[in-house]
Amino acid sequence: MPNQSPVIADTLDHQALDRLMSERYSCRAFLPQPVPEETIRKILTTAQKTASWNNMQSWGVHLTSGEGTERFRKALSEHAATGAEHRRDIPGPREYAGVYLERRRACGFGLYNAVGVERGDKVGYARQTGRNFVFFDAPHLAVITCEEALGPYSAVDCGGYVANFMTAAASLGVASIAQGALGEYADFIHDHLGIPDTRQVVCGISFGYPDRDHPANSFRTDRADLSEVVTWVNE
């Protein structure tokens, strides 16, 4: 945009970013078509620009494609189906309370309503939960790890990386979903992918091209008003 003023350019850049973040959603049904390696490299290159604590860039990515995805999908789903004990590297929430419980329920019931699972249908709940461990049929999975010795801020940096990865993917027409559920079997993931004990499994990102006709992709979550999260300190 060489002939535009900086103000106009900044406004257009913000509009593009806001549109991508508004249109991006957690995709829970993918087409089998793989994403070209060139496109994946573009996503990774953009995500690598994520800001981090002291520029540590401590995130690590194990990325599966083709037979690598299929072997992992089969192995992890079979492991989860055995009722294996959950062993996270990073503890999950201690509790969901207040507005956080409300938002969690709204998200869950929105998904269940979209896929036709009635409230109280525990078999249906379990079936939908199990979709996590086949990566919602995505052709690719990125397992994100942080450096254990660097403490919580390494995981925080990974959160920024995950957000930027998914936004970069959306800019290229690639859908994605961040999956904390995969962390429930961190020990299994370590073994399967050869991840050293010095790394902690943060989450997975399943990605690919969306199945737009699947009901799981028909619902959207909302976002809290700024007044609920921002405290202005002006004096």
GROMACS .gro file of C-alpha atoms in nm:
model
  235
    1MET     CA    1   0.000   0.000   0.000
    2PRO     CA    2   0.272   0.252  -0.097
    3ASN     CA    3   0.036   0.541  -0.168
    4GLN     CA    4  -0.162   0.518   0.154
    5SER     CA    5  -0.095   0.712   0.469
    6PRO     CA    6   0.029   0.519   0.776
    7VAL     CA    7  -0.305   0.582   0.948
    8ILE     CA    8  -0.504   0.427   0.664
    9ALA     CA    9  -0.263   0.135   0.635
   10ASP     CA   10  -0.283   0.070   1.010
   11THR     CA   11  -0.661   0.076   0.997
   12LEU     CA   12  -0.671  -0.174   0.711
   13ASP     CA   13  -0.424  -0.400   0.887
   14HIS     CA   14  -0.637  -0.393   1.201
   15GLN     CA   15  -0.951  -0.467   1.002
   16ALA     CA   16  -0.785  -0.768   0.843
   17LEU     CA   17  -0.661  -0.900   1.177
   18ASP     CA   18  -0.995  -0.842   1.348
   19ARG     CA   19  -1.177  -1.020   1.064
   20LEU     CA   20  -0.948  -1.323   1.087
   21MET     CA   21  -0.990  -1.344   1.463
   22SER     CA   22  -1.367  -1.298   1.435
   23GLU     CA   23  -1.409  -1.564   1.166
   24ARG     CA   24  -1.170  -1.821   1.315
   25TYR     CA   25  -1.340  -2.096   1.514
   26SER     CA   26  -1.251  -2.430   1.670
   27CYS     CA   27  -1.299  -2.677   1.386
   28ARG     CA   28  -1.426  -3.019   1.496
   29ALA     CA   29  -1.461  -3.192   1.158
   30PHE     CA   30  -1.199  -3.191   0.884
   31LEU     CA   31  -1.171  -3.310   0.527
   32PRO     CA   32  -0.904  -3.574   0.458
   33GLN     CA   33  -0.725  -3.350   0.205
   34PRO     CA   34  -0.373  -3.271   0.334
   35VAL     CA   35  -0.242  -2.917   0.355
   36PRO     CA   36   0.049  -2.856   0.114
   37GLU     CA   37   0.387  -2.845   0.288
   38GLU     CA   38   0.450  -2.496   0.149
   39THR     CA   39   0.135  -2.371   0.324
   40ILE     CA   40   0.232  -2.541   0.651
   41ARG     CA   41   0.574  -2.379   0.635
   42LYS     CA   42   0.412  -2.038   0.589
   43ILE     CA   43   0.202  -2.097   0.901
   44LEU     CA   44   0.507  -2.207   1.100
   45THR     CA   45   0.717  -1.916   0.977
   46THR     CA   46   0.455  -1.662   1.085
   47ALA     CA   47   0.395  -1.831   1.422
   48GLN     CA   48   0.769  -1.833   1.486
   49LYS     CA   49   0.753  -1.453   1.510
   50THR     CA   50   0.556  -1.484   1.836
   51ALA     CA   51   0.686  -1.262   2.117
   52SER     CA   52   0.833  -1.454   2.410
   53TRP     CA   53   0.987  -1.406   2.754
   54ASN     CA   54   1.348  -1.284   2.701
   55ASN     CA   55   1.307  -1.404   2.342
   56MET     CA   56   1.339  -1.765   2.467
   57GLN     CA   57   1.118  -1.900   2.187
   58SER     CA   58   1.089  -2.208   2.404
   59TRP     CA   59   0.799  -2.371   2.221
   60GLY     CA   60   0.861  -2.699   2.046
   61VAL     CA   61   0.647  -2.852   1.770
   62HIS     CA   62   0.608  -3.216   1.669
   63LEU     CA   63   0.406  -3.201   1.347
   64THR     CA   64   0.243  -3.505   1.189
   65SER     CA   65   0.134  -3.564   0.831
   66GLY     CA   66   0.032  -3.861   0.622
   67GLU     CA   67   0.109  -4.197   0.779
   68GLY     CA   68   0.256  -4.022   1.081
   69THR     CA   69  -0.086  -3.877   1.160
   70GLU     CA   70  -0.265  -4.204   1.092
   71ARG     CA   71  -0.037  -4.411   1.318
   72PHE     CA   72  -0.066  -4.157   1.597
   73ARG     CA   73  -0.443  -4.126   1.557
   74LYS     CA   74  -0.491  -4.502   1.583
   75ALA     CA   75  -0.250  -4.546   1.874
   76LEU     CA   76  -0.380  -4.258   2.086
   77SER     CA   77  -0.749  -4.333   2.032
   78GLU     CA   78  -0.693  -4.697   2.125
   79HIS     CA   79  -0.500  -4.591   2.435
   80ALA     CA   80  -0.777  -4.351   2.542
   81ALA     CA   81  -1.043  -4.619   2.484
   82THR     CA   82  -0.879  -4.843   2.743
   83GLY     CA   83  -0.968  -4.595   3.016
   84ALA     CA   84  -0.600  -4.529   3.084
   85GLU     CA   85  -0.516  -4.297   3.372
   86HIS     CA   86  -0.483  -3.931   3.287
   87ARG     CA   87  -0.125  -3.814   3.333
   88ARG     CA   88  -0.073  -3.449   3.245
   89ASP     CA   89   0.261  -3.271   3.237
   90ILE     CA   90   0.083  -2.944   3.321
   91PRO     CA   91  -0.202  -2.962   3.576
   92GLY     CA   92  -0.552  -2.893   3.451
   93PRO     CA   93  -0.788  -2.645   3.617
   94ARG     CA   94  -0.837  -2.699   3.991
   95GLU     CA   95  -1.204  -2.607   3.954
   96TYR     CA   96  -1.453  -2.433   3.727
   97ALA     CA   97  -1.662  -2.183   3.919
   98GLY     CA   98  -1.877  -1.876   3.859
   99VAL     CA   99  -1.862  -1.725   3.513
  100TYR     CA  100  -1.595  -1.974   3.405
  101LEU     CA  101  -1.828  -2.264   3.475
  102GLU     CA  102  -2.106  -2.083   3.289
  103ARG     CA  103  -1.887  -2.028   2.984
  104ARG     CA  104  -1.765  -2.387   2.987
  105ARG     CA  105  -2.119  -2.518   3.000
  106ALA     CA  106  -2.236  -2.283   2.726
  107CYS     CA  107  -1.953  -2.404   2.502
  108GLY     CA  108  -2.021  -2.770   2.575
  109PHE     CA  109  -2.397  -2.752   2.536
  110GLY     CA  110  -2.358  -2.548   2.217
  111LEU     CA  111  -2.150  -2.826   2.067
  112TYR     CA  112  -2.378  -3.104   2.191
  113ASN     CA  113  -2.686  -2.927   2.053
  114ALA     CA  114  -2.515  -2.887   1.717
  115VAL     CA  115  -2.432  -3.258   1.688
  116GLY     CA  116  -2.764  -3.380   1.829
  117VAL     CA  117  -2.650  -3.499   2.173
  118GLU     CA  118  -2.923  -3.439   2.430
  119ARG     CA  119  -2.851  -3.317   2.782
  120GLY     CA  120  -2.783  -3.606   3.014
  121ASP     CA  121  -2.678  -3.840   2.733
  122LYS     CA  122  -2.353  -3.961   2.889
  123VAL     CA  123  -2.287  -4.204   2.605
  124GLY     CA  124  -2.319  -3.918   2.359
  125TYR     CA  125  -2.091  -3.699   2.570
  126ALA     CA  126  -1.827  -3.974   2.577
  127ARG     CA  127  -1.856  -4.031   2.204
  128GLN     CA  128  -1.801  -3.663   2.128
  129THR     CA  129  -1.513  -3.643   2.377
  130GLY     CA  130  -1.353  -3.938   2.201
  131ARG     CA  131  -1.341  -3.735   1.882
  132ASN     CA  132  -1.055  -3.541   2.040
  133PHE     CA  133  -0.833  -3.847   2.027
  134VAL     CA  134  -0.882  -3.906   1.654
  135PHE     CA  135  -0.801  -3.536   1.601
  136PHE     CA  136  -1.150  -3.478   1.457
  137ASP     CA  137  -1.022  -3.660   1.145
  138ALA     CA  138  -0.769  -3.382   1.072
  139PRO     CA  139  -0.484  -3.475   0.837
  140HIS     CA  140  -0.230  -3.295   1.055
  141LEU     CA  141  -0.152  -3.253   1.422
  142ALA     CA  142   0.096  -3.018   1.588
  143VAL     CA  143   0.190  -3.118   1.942
  144ILE     CA  144   0.315  -2.812   2.130
  145THR     CA  145   0.568  -2.853   2.411
  146CYS     CA  146   0.741  -2.615   2.650
  147GLU     CA  147   1.069  -2.635   2.838
  148GLU     CA  148   1.007  -2.764   3.192
  149ALA     CA  149   1.309  -2.585   3.344
  150LEU     CA  150   1.181  -2.244   3.230
  151GLY     CA  151   0.868  -2.270   3.443
  152PRO     CA  152   0.520  -2.128   3.382
  153TYR     CA  153   0.634  -1.848   3.152
  154SER     CA  154   0.744  -2.104   2.896
  155ALA     CA  155   0.386  -2.233   2.887
  156VAL     CA  156   0.259  -1.875   2.862
  157ASP     CA  157   0.484  -1.820   2.560
  158CYS     CA  158   0.342  -2.137   2.406
  159GLY     CA  159  -0.008  -1.996   2.448
  160GLY     CA  160   0.091  -1.698   2.237
  161TYR     CA  161   0.244  -1.932   1.981
  162VAL     CA  162  -0.073  -2.142   1.962
  163ALA     CA  163  -0.291  -1.833   1.908
  164ASN     CA  164  -0.063  -1.700   1.635
  165PHE     CA  165  -0.039  -2.042   1.469
  166MET     CA  166  -0.418  -2.065   1.443
  167THR     CA  167  -0.458  -1.707   1.319
  168ALA     CA  168  -0.186  -1.759   1.058
  169ALA     CA  169  -0.360  -2.081   0.951
  170ALA     CA  170  -0.692  -1.898   0.918
  171SER     CA  171  -0.528  -1.637   0.695
  172LEU     CA  172  -0.444  -1.920   0.453
  173GLY     CA  173  -0.785  -2.088   0.462
  174VAL     CA  174  -0.671  -2.361   0.700
  175ALA     CA  175  -0.895  -2.451   0.994
  176SER     CA  176  -0.767  -2.560   1.334
  177ILE     CA  177  -0.852  -2.641   1.693
  178ALA     CA  178  -0.633  -2.623   2.003
  179GLN     CA  179  -0.680  -2.939   2.209
  180GLY     CA  180  -0.591  -2.934   2.575
  181ALA     CA  181  -0.755  -3.276   2.601
  182LEU     CA  182  -0.453  -3.439   2.440
  183GLY     CA  183  -0.248  -3.336   2.740
  184GLU     CA  184  -0.443  -3.592   2.946
  185TYR     CA  185  -0.218  -3.861   2.797
  186ALA     CA  186   0.112  -3.673   2.807
  187ASP     CA  187   0.304  -3.984   2.908
  188PHE     CA  188   0.177  -4.174   2.606
  189ILE     CA  189   0.255  -3.882   2.375
  190HIS     CA  190   0.609  -3.862   2.513
  191ASP     CA  191   0.664  -4.228   2.433
  192HIS     CA  192   0.500  -4.226   2.090
  193LEU     CA  193   0.672  -3.913   1.959
  194GLY     CA  194   1.000  -3.952   2.146
  195ILE     CA  195   0.958  -3.626   2.338
  196PRO     CA  196   1.224  -3.596   2.612
  197ASP     CA  197   1.125  -3.561   2.976
  198THR     CA  198   1.269  -3.208   2.981
  199ARG     CA  199   0.977  -3.099   2.763
  200GLN     CA  200   0.615  -3.068   2.879
  201VAL     CA  201   0.315  -3.137   2.655
  202VAL     CA  202   0.104  -2.821   2.647
  203CYS     CA  203  -0.163  -2.912   2.391
  204GLY     CA  204  -0.220  -3.029   2.039
  205ILE     CA  205  -0.341  -2.833   1.738
  206SER     CA  206  -0.536  -3.037   1.486
  207PHE     CA  207  -0.552  -2.863   1.151
  208GLY     CA  208  -0.655  -2.904   0.790
  209TYR     CA  209  -0.938  -2.799   0.562
  210PRO     CA  210  -1.280  -2.779   0.729
  211ASP     CA  211  -1.579  -2.999   0.654
  212ARG     CA  212  -1.821  -2.708   0.633
  213ASP     CA  213  -2.124  -2.937   0.605
  214HIS     CA  214  -2.058  -3.115   0.935
  215PRO     CA  215  -2.293  -3.003   1.215
  216ALA     CA  216  -2.004  -2.980   1.463
  217ASN     CA  217  -1.880  -2.680   1.266
  218SER     CA  218  -2.211  -2.497   1.272
  219PHE     CA  219  -2.199  -2.344   1.619
  220ARG     CA  220  -1.992  -2.055   1.749
  221THR     CA  221  -1.896  -1.935   2.094
  222ASP     CA  222  -1.931  -1.572   2.199
  223ARG     CA  223  -1.690  -1.337   2.371
  224ALA     CA  224  -1.732  -1.138   2.692
  225ASP     CA  225  -1.785  -0.764   2.676
  226LEU     CA  226  -1.480  -0.553   2.758
  227SER     CA  227  -1.655  -0.433   3.072
  228GLU     CA  228  -1.632  -0.786   3.211
  229VAL     CA  229  -1.256  -0.818   3.174
  230VAL     CA  230  -1.099  -0.471   3.165
  231THR     CA  231  -1.039  -0.248   3.467
  232TRP     CA  232  -0.945   0.102   3.356
  233VAL     CA  233  -0.704   0.279   3.592
  234ASN     CA  234  -0.689   0.646   3.494
  235GLU     CA  235  -0.585   0.819   3.816
   0.00000   0.00000   0.00000
